[in-house]
Amino acid sequence: SKTPVGFIGLGNMGNPMAKNLIKHGYPVIAYDVFPEACKEFQDLGAQVTDSPADVAERADRIITMLPSSPNAIEVYTGANGILKKVKKGSLLIDSSTIDPSVSKELAKAVEKMGAVFMDAPVSGGVGAARAGNLTFMVGGMEQEFDAAKELLICMGSNVVYCGEVGTGQAAKICNNMLLAISMIGTAETMNLGIRLGLDPKLLAKILNMSSGRCWSSDTYNPVPGVMEGVPSANNYQGGFGTTLMAKDLGLAQISATNTKTPVPLGSQAHQIYRMMCAKGYALKDFSAVFQFLPHLRNM
Ligand code: NAD
């Protein structure tokens, strides 16, 4: 039988990801700071522990799926963190989207303990997490990639090696900056077309057979009534929260500053998503920028 895998952070993404590991026959050692998140795993027969250190004591492969950099620092290096009890040779995979420079710091601390750290953030969202077809972008030592892939392939259909530690995060941050820009672009374009008298469904159809087509227009259209089964069809509930998008755009800004890279549209997108957070959209899906844009006229 397979050796246990630790899983820390059982939220919107971590919950279905850990379930897919269980489906593939891996005993899961679970921890989340929010006890309600663990309950379901107790019922599924997983071992629920009291701290990340306890997880590290019982499993030599651990996946973390946490909201942001401070949470990851706490879980790895905190008072009851993984590093307090990590075994030599353990493989620690962080799938949270965090600052690549934080991933590098964590990797150094993990290495000091004789263990291995890889960053493996995901693209695909909650639906893909459930279906087990996420895309993983992996950074770390290449000779460890196969060991990481053995676990990640249970949760994703694409597992891509990007380079040294932190490059998985770099790929993820770049993808989400483009996604944010394309979502805002789609929302403002659709809004203009509607105000010019076009039917939104017809306009989306034309865009999607023309050069303006993108993922935001053809699979995640932000205008209610254009598509079914997307957050815009459900009052922007579920999906990818506006706060998380604002966080990722903030990471892109930090990285751009550190590397003196001009990102004028990424910067504008960051400001727009931060304004949305301040105006009551924090918990809505990020495609709600379509709903927010008309308010800019009165600001
Ligand atoms: P979430 O907030 O739903 O889940 C995070 C979980 O981590 C929560 O259950 C929380 O209780 C737990 N947690 C926080 N601090 C902890 C700690 N110190 N110890 C243990 N557990 C702790 O977030 P999510 O939507 O699952 O996203 C997780 C990560 O994946 C984020 O970095 C996000 O940017 C990224 N991501 C999300 C999506 C999406 O569509 N939701 C898609 C791709 C990537």
CSV table of C-alpha atoms and ligand atoms in Angstrom, one decimal:
chain,number,residue,atom,x,y,z
A,1,SER,CA,0.0,0.0,0.0
A,2,LYS,CA,1.0,3.6,-0.6
A,3,THR,CA,2.8,5.7,2.1
A,4,PRO,CA,0.8,8.6,3.6
A,5,VAL,CA,0.8,12.1,2.1
A,6,GLY,CA,0.4,15.2,4.3
A,7,PHE,CA,-2.0,17.9,3.2
A,8,ILE,CA,-2.2,21.3,4.8
A,9,GLY,CA,-4.8,23.9,3.8
A,10,LEU,CA,-8.2,22.3,2.9
A,11,GLY,CA,-10.0,25.3,1.5
A,12,ASN,CA,-11.8,25.8,-1.9
A,13,MET,CA,-8.9,24.2,-3.7
A,14,GLY,CA,-7.2,22.0,-1.1
A,15,ASN,CA,-10.4,20.1,-0.3
A,16,PRO,CA,-11.0,18.7,-3.8
A,17,MET,CA,-7.2,18.2,-4.3
A,18,ALA,CA,-6.8,16.2,-1.1
A,19,LYS,CA,-9.9,14.1,-2.1
A,20,ASN,CA,-8.3,13.2,-5.4
A,21,LEU,CA,-5.2,12.0,-3.5
A,22,ILE,CA,-7.4,9.8,-1.4
A,23,LYS,CA,-9.2,8.5,-4.6
A,24,HIS,CA,-5.8,7.5,-5.9
A,25,GLY,CA,-5.1,5.4,-2.8
A,26,TYR,CA,-2.9,7.7,-0.8
A,27,PRO,CA,-3.6,7.8,3.0
A,28,VAL,CA,-3.9,11.5,3.8
A,29,ILE,CA,-2.6,13.2,7.0
A,30,ALA,CA,-4.7,16.4,7.1
A,31,TYR,CA,-4.4,19.8,8.8
A,32,ASP,CA,-6.2,23.1,8.5
A,33,VAL,CA,-6.3,25.9,11.0
A,34,PHE,CA,-10.1,26.1,10.6
A,35,PRO,CA,-11.4,22.9,12.3
A,36,GLU,CA,-14.6,22.7,10.1
A,37,ALA,CA,-12.4,22.2,7.0
A,38,CYS,CA,-10.9,19.0,8.6
A,39,LYS,CA,-14.2,17.4,9.6
A,40,GLU,CA,-15.1,16.1,6.2
A,41,PHE,CA,-11.6,14.4,6.0
A,42,GLN,CA,-12.1,12.7,9.4
A,43,ASP,CA,-15.3,11.2,7.9
A,44,LEU,CA,-13.4,10.1,4.8
A,45,GLY,CA,-10.9,8.2,7.0
A,46,ALA,CA,-8.0,10.6,6.8
A,47,GLN,CA,-5.9,11.2,10.0
A,48,VAL,CA,-6.5,14.8,11.2
A,49,THR,CA,-3.7,16.3,13.2
A,50,ASP,CA,-3.2,19.4,15.5
A,51,SER,CA,-0.4,21.2,13.7
A,52,PRO,CA,1.8,21.3,10.6
A,53,ALA,CA,4.6,19.8,12.8
A,54,ASP,CA,2.4,16.8,13.6
A,55,VAL,CA,1.9,16.3,9.9
A,56,ALA,CA,5.6,16.4,9.3
A,57,GLU,CA,6.1,13.8,12.0
A,58,ARG,CA,3.7,11.3,10.3
A,59,ALA,CA,4.4,11.9,6.6
A,60,ASP,CA,7.5,12.4,4.5
A,61,ARG,CA,5.7,13.9,1.6
A,62,ILE,CA,3.5,17.0,2.3
A,63,ILE,CA,1.5,19.3,0.1
A,64,THR,CA,0.5,22.8,1.2
A,65,MET,CA,-2.4,24.9,-0.3
A,66,LEU,CA,-2.7,28.1,1.6
A,67,PRO,CA,-4.0,31.6,0.8
A,68,SER,CA,-0.9,33.8,0.7
A,69,SER,CA,2.8,34.3,1.7
A,70,PRO,CA,2.3,35.0,5.4
A,71,ASN,CA,0.3,31.8,5.8
A,72,ALA,CA,3.0,29.7,4.1
A,73,ILE,CA,5.7,31.3,6.2
A,74,GLU,CA,3.7,30.4,9.3
A,75,VAL,CA,3.0,26.8,8.3
A,76,TYR,CA,6.6,26.1,7.3
A,77,THR,CA,8.6,28.1,9.8
A,78,GLY,CA,6.2,29.0,12.7
A,79,ALA,CA,6.3,27.7,16.3
A,80,ASN,CA,4.4,24.5,15.3
A,81,GLY,CA,5.5,24.6,11.7
A,82,ILE,CA,6.6,21.8,9.4
A,83,LEU,CA,10.3,22.5,10.0
A,84,LYS,CA,10.0,21.8,13.7
A,85,LYS,CA,9.5,18.0,12.9
A,86,VAL,CA,10.5,17.5,9.3
A,87,LYS,CA,12.3,14.3,8.5
A,88,LYS,CA,15.5,14.2,6.4
A,89,GLY,CA,14.8,13.5,2.8
A,90,SER,CA,11.1,14.7,3.0
A,91,LEU,CA,9.5,16.2,-0.1
A,92,LEU,CA,7.6,19.4,0.6
A,93,ILE,CA,5.4,20.8,-2.2
A,94,ASP,CA,3.8,24.2,-1.9
A,95,SER,CA,0.9,24.7,-4.3
A,96,SER,CA,-0.3,28.1,-2.9
A,97,THR,CA,0.3,31.2,-5.1
A,98,ILE,CA,2.8,33.2,-3.1
A,99,ASP,CA,5.7,35.6,-3.7
A,100,PRO,CA,8.5,33.7,-5.6
A,101,SER,CA,11.1,35.3,-3.3
A,102,VAL,CA,9.2,33.8,-0.3
A,103,SER,CA,9.3,30.4,-2.1
A,104,LYS,CA,13.1,30.8,-2.4
A,105,GLU,CA,13.5,31.6,1.3
A,106,LEU,CA,11.4,28.6,2.3
A,107,ALA,CA,13.4,26.4,0.1
A,108,LYS,CA,16.6,27.5,1.8
A,109,ALA,CA,15.2,26.9,5.3
A,110,VAL,CA,13.9,23.4,4.2
A,111,GLU,CA,17.2,22.5,2.6
A,112,LYS,CA,19.0,23.3,5.9
A,113,MET,CA,16.9,20.6,7.5
A,114,GLY,CA,18.0,18.1,4.8
A,115,ALA,CA,14.6,18.1,3.1
A,116,VAL,CA,13.5,19.1,-0.4
A,117,PHE,CA,11.1,22.0,-1.3
A,118,MET,CA,9.3,22.6,-4.6
A,119,ASP,CA,6.8,25.4,-5.6
A,120,ALA,CA,3.9,24.0,-7.6
A,121,PRO,CA,1.1,26.6,-7.9
A,122,VAL,CA,-1.9,25.7,-10.0
A,123,SER,CA,-4.1,27.1,-12.7
A,124,GLY,CA,-7.6,25.8,-13.4
A,125,GLY,CA,-9.9,26.8,-10.5
A,126,VAL,CA,-12.3,24.9,-8.3
A,127,GLY,CA,-13.9,23.0,-11.2
A,128,ALA,CA,-10.5,21.7,-12.5
A,129,ALA,CA,-9.5,20.9,-8.9
A,130,ARG,CA,-12.6,18.7,-8.6
A,131,ALA,CA,-12.1,17.1,-12.0
A,132,GLY,CA,-8.4,16.5,-11.3
A,133,ASN,CA,-7.3,18.4,-14.4
A,134,LEU,CA,-5.4,21.3,-12.9
A,135,THR,CA,-2.2,22.6,-14.5
A,136,PHE,CA,0.8,22.5,-12.1
A,137,MET,CA,3.8,24.8,-12.7
A,138,VAL,CA,6.7,23.3,-10.8
A,139,GLY,CA,9.9,24.9,-9.6
A,140,GLY,CA,12.8,23.2,-7.8
A,141,MET,CA,15.6,20.7,-8.4
A,142,GLU,CA,15.0,18.8,-11.6
A,143,GLN,CA,16.1,15.5,-10.2
A,144,GLU,CA,13.2,15.7,-7.7
A,145,PHE,CA,10.6,16.5,-10.4
A,146,ASP,CA,9.5,12.9,-11.0
A,147,ALA,CA,8.9,12.3,-7.3
A,148,ALA,CA,6.7,15.5,-7.2
A,149,LYS,CA,4.9,14.5,-10.4
A,150,GLU,CA,3.9,11.1,-9.1
A,151,LEU,CA,1.6,13.0,-6.6
A,152,LEU,CA,0.6,16.0,-8.6
A,153,ILE,CA,-0.6,13.9,-11.6
A,154,CYS,CA,-3.3,12.6,-9.2
A,155,MET,CA,-4.7,16.1,-9.1
A,156,GLY,CA,-3.8,17.6,-12.5
A,157,SER,CA,-3.6,16.7,-16.1
A,158,ASN,CA,-0.6,19.0,-16.9
A,159,VAL,CA,2.5,19.0,-14.6
A,160,VAL,CA,5.1,21.3,-16.1
A,161,TYR,CA,8.7,21.7,-15.0
A,162,CYS,CA,9.6,25.4,-15.1
A,163,GLY,CA,13.2,25.6,-13.6
A,164,GLU,CA,14.8,26.4,-10.3
A,165,VAL,CA,12.7,27.0,-7.2
A,166,GLY,CA,10.4,30.1,-7.6
A,167,THR,CA,9.9,29.7,-11.3
A,168,GLY,CA,6.6,27.9,-10.8
A,169,GLN,CA,5.3,31.0,-9.0
A,170,ALA,CA,6.8,33.2,-11.7
A,171,ALA,CA,4.8,31.3,-14.4
A,172,LYS,CA,1.6,31.5,-12.3
A,173,ILE,CA,1.9,35.2,-11.6
A,174,CYS,CA,2.5,36.0,-15.3
A,175,ASN,CA,-0.5,33.9,-16.3
A,176,ASN,CA,-2.8,35.6,-13.7
A,177,MET,CA,-1.6,39.1,-14.7
A,178,LEU,CA,-2.6,38.4,-18.3
A,179,LEU,CA,-5.9,36.8,-17.2
A,180,ALA,CA,-6.7,39.9,-15.1
A,181,ILE,CA,-5.9,42.2,-18.0
A,182,SER,CA,-8.0,40.1,-20.5
A,183,MET,CA,-10.9,40.0,-18.1
A,184,ILE,CA,-11.0,43.7,-17.6
A,185,GLY,CA,-10.6,44.1,-21.4
A,186,THR,CA,-13.4,41.8,-22.1
A,187,ALA,CA,-15.7,43.4,-19.5
A,188,GLU,CA,-15.1,47.0,-20.8
A,189,THR,CA,-15.5,45.8,-24.4
A,190,MET,CA,-18.7,44.1,-23.8
A,191,ASN,CA,-20.0,47.1,-21.8
A,192,LEU,CA,-19.2,49.4,-24.7
A,193,GLY,CA,-20.9,47.1,-27.2
A,194,ILE,CA,-24.0,46.9,-25.1
A,195,ARG,CA,-24.1,50.7,-24.8
A,196,LEU,CA,-23.8,50.9,-28.6
A,197,GLY,CA,-26.9,48.8,-28.8
A,198,LEU,CA,-25.5,45.4,-29.5
A,199,ASP,CA,-27.0,42.2,-28.1
A,200,PRO,CA,-24.3,40.8,-25.6
A,201,LYS,CA,-24.7,37.2,-26.8
A,202,LEU,CA,-24.3,38.3,-30.4
A,203,LEU,CA,-21.3,40.5,-29.6
A,204,ALA,CA,-19.6,37.6,-27.6
A,205,LYS,CA,-20.3,35.3,-30.6
A,206,ILE,CA,-18.6,37.7,-33.0
A,207,LEU,CA,-15.6,38.3,-30.7
A,208,ASN,CA,-15.2,34.6,-30.3
A,209,MET,CA,-14.9,34.2,-34.1
A,210,SER,CA,-12.7,37.2,-34.4
A,211,SER,CA,-9.2,38.4,-33.2
A,212,GLY,CA,-10.5,39.7,-29.9
A,213,ARG,CA,-11.3,36.2,-28.7
A,214,CYS,CA,-9.7,35.1,-25.4
A,215,TRP,CA,-10.5,32.8,-22.4
A,216,SER,CA,-12.3,35.6,-20.7
A,217,SER,CA,-14.6,36.0,-23.7
A,218,ASP,CA,-15.1,32.4,-24.7
A,219,THR,CA,-15.1,30.3,-21.6
A,220,TYR,CA,-15.6,32.6,-18.6
A,221,ASN,CA,-17.6,35.5,-20.1
A,222,PRO,CA,-18.3,38.2,-17.5
A,223,VAL,CA,-21.7,39.3,-18.8
A,224,PRO,CA,-24.7,37.7,-17.2
A,225,GLY,CA,-26.8,35.8,-19.7
A,226,VAL,CA,-24.1,35.2,-22.2
A,227,MET,CA,-23.0,31.8,-20.9
A,228,GLU,CA,-24.2,29.1,-18.5
A,229,GLY,CA,-22.2,27.4,-15.7
A,230,VAL,CA,-19.9,30.4,-15.1
A,231,PRO,CA,-19.9,32.8,-12.1
A,232,SER,CA,-21.5,35.6,-14.1
A,233,ALA,CA,-24.6,33.3,-14.5
A,234,ASN,CA,-24.7,32.9,-10.7
A,235,ASN,CA,-24.4,36.5,-9.3
A,236,TYR,CA,-20.6,36.1,-9.4
A,237,GLN,CA,-20.6,33.5,-6.6
A,238,GLY,CA,-17.9,30.8,-6.3
A,239,GLY,CA,-15.0,30.8,-8.7
A,240,PHE,CA,-11.9,32.8,-8.1
A,241,GLY,CA,-12.3,35.6,-5.5
A,242,THR,CA,-11.5,39.2,-6.3
A,243,THR,CA,-9.3,39.4,-3.2
A,244,LEU,CA,-7.1,36.5,-4.4
A,245,MET,CA,-6.8,38.1,-7.9
A,246,ALA,CA,-5.8,41.4,-6.2
A,247,LYS,CA,-3.2,39.5,-4.2
A,248,ASP,CA,-1.8,37.9,-7.4
A,249,LEU,CA,-1.6,41.2,-9.2
A,250,GLY,CA,0.2,42.6,-6.1
A,251,LEU,CA,2.8,39.8,-6.4
A,252,ALA,CA,3.2,40.6,-10.1
A,253,GLN,CA,3.8,44.3,-9.1
A,254,ILE,CA,6.5,43.3,-6.5
A,255,SER,CA,8.2,41.1,-9.1
A,256,ALA,CA,8.0,43.8,-11.7
A,257,THR,CA,9.5,46.3,-9.3
A,258,ASN,CA,12.3,43.9,-8.3
A,259,THR,CA,13.3,43.3,-11.9
A,260,LYS,CA,12.6,46.8,-13.2
A,261,THR,CA,10.1,45.5,-15.7
A,262,PRO,CA,7.5,47.9,-17.1
A,263,VAL,CA,3.9,46.5,-16.6
A,264,PRO,CA,1.6,49.4,-17.2
A,265,LEU,CA,-1.5,47.4,-17.8
A,266,GLY,CA,-0.8,44.9,-15.0
A,267,SER,CA,-0.4,47.9,-12.7
A,268,GLN,CA,-3.8,49.4,-13.8
A,269,ALA,CA,-5.4,46.0,-13.4
A,270,HIS,CA,-4.0,45.8,-9.8
A,271,GLN,CA,-5.6,49.1,-8.9
A,272,ILE,CA,-8.9,48.2,-10.4
A,273,TYR,CA,-9.1,44.9,-8.5
A,274,ARG,CA,-8.0,46.7,-5.3
A,275,MET,CA,-10.8,49.3,-5.8
A,276,MET,CA,-13.3,46.4,-6.2
A,277,CYS,CA,-12.2,44.9,-2.9
A,278,ALA,CA,-12.7,48.3,-1.2
A,279,LYS,CA,-16.2,48.6,-2.8
A,280,GLY,CA,-17.8,45.4,-1.7
A,281,TYR,CA,-16.6,43.0,-4.4
A,282,ALA,CA,-13.9,41.2,-2.3
A,283,LEU,CA,-15.7,37.9,-2.1
A,284,LYS,CA,-17.2,37.9,-5.6
A,285,ASP,CA,-15.6,36.2,-8.5
A,286,PHE,CA,-13.1,38.4,-10.4
A,287,SER,CA,-15.3,38.5,-13.5
A,288,ALA,CA,-17.6,40.8,-11.5
A,289,VAL,CA,-15.4,43.6,-12.8
A,290,PHE,CA,-18.1,43.8,-15.5
A,291,GLN,CA,-20.6,44.9,-12.8
A,292,PHE,CA,-18.0,47.3,-11.2
A,293,LEU,CA,-17.0,49.2,-14.3
A,294,PRO,CA,-20.1,51.3,-14.7
A,295,HIS,CA,-19.5,52.7,-11.2
A,296,LEU,CA,-16.2,54.2,-12.4
A,297,ARG,CA,-18.3,56.9,-14.1
A,298,ASN,CA,-19.5,58.2,-10.7
A,299,MET,CA,-16.2,58.0,-8.9
B,1,NAD,P1,-9.1,29.2,0.6
B,1,NAD,O1,-9.0,30.5,1.4
B,1,NAD,O2,-10.4,28.7,0.2
B,1,NAD,O3,-8.3,28.0,1.4
B,1,NAD,C1,-7.2,28.2,2.1
B,1,NAD,C2,-7.2,27.3,3.3
B,1,NAD,O4,-6.0,27.4,4.1
B,1,NAD,C3,-8.4,27.6,4.3
B,1,NAD,O5,-9.1,26.4,4.6
B,1,NAD,C4,-7.6,28.1,5.5
B,1,NAD,O6,-8.3,27.8,6.8
B,1,NAD,C5,-6.3,27.4,5.4
B,1,NAD,N1,-5.3,28.1,6.2
B,1,NAD,C6,-4.9,29.4,6.3
B,1,NAD,N2,-3.9,29.6,7.1
B,1,NAD,C7,-3.5,28.4,7.6
B,1,NAD,C8,-2.6,27.9,8.5
B,1,NAD,N3,-1.7,28.8,9.1
B,1,NAD,N4,-2.5,26.6,8.8
B,1,NAD,C9,-3.3,25.7,8.2
B,1,NAD,N5,-4.3,26.1,7.3
B,1,NAD,C10,-4.4,27.4,7.0
B,1,NAD,O7,-8.2,29.5,-0.7
B,1,NAD,P2,-8.2,28.7,-2.1
B,1,NAD,O8,-9.2,29.3,-3.0
B,1,NAD,O9,-8.2,27.2,-1.8
B,1,NAD,O10,-6.7,29.1,-2.7
B,1,NAD,C11,-5.5,28.5,-2.2
B,1,NAD,C12,-4.4,29.1,-3.0
B,1,NAD,O11,-4.6,28.6,-4.4
B,1,NAD,C13,-4.3,30.6,-3.1
B,1,NAD,O12,-2.9,31.0,-3.0
B,1,NAD,C14,-4.9,30.9,-4.4
B,1,NAD,O13,-4.4,32.2,-4.9
B,1,NAD,C15,-4.6,29.7,-5.3
B,1,NAD,N6,-5.5,29.4,-6.4
B,1,NAD,C16,-6.8,29.5,-6.2
B,1,NAD,C17,-7.7,29.2,-7.3
B,1,NAD,C18,-9.2,29.3,-7.2
B,1,NAD,O14,-9.9,29.3,-8.2
B,1,NAD,N7,-9.8,29.4,-6.0
B,1,NAD,C19,-7.1,28.9,-8.5
B,1,NAD,C20,-5.8,28.7,-8.6
B,1,NAD,C21,-4.9,29.0,-7.5
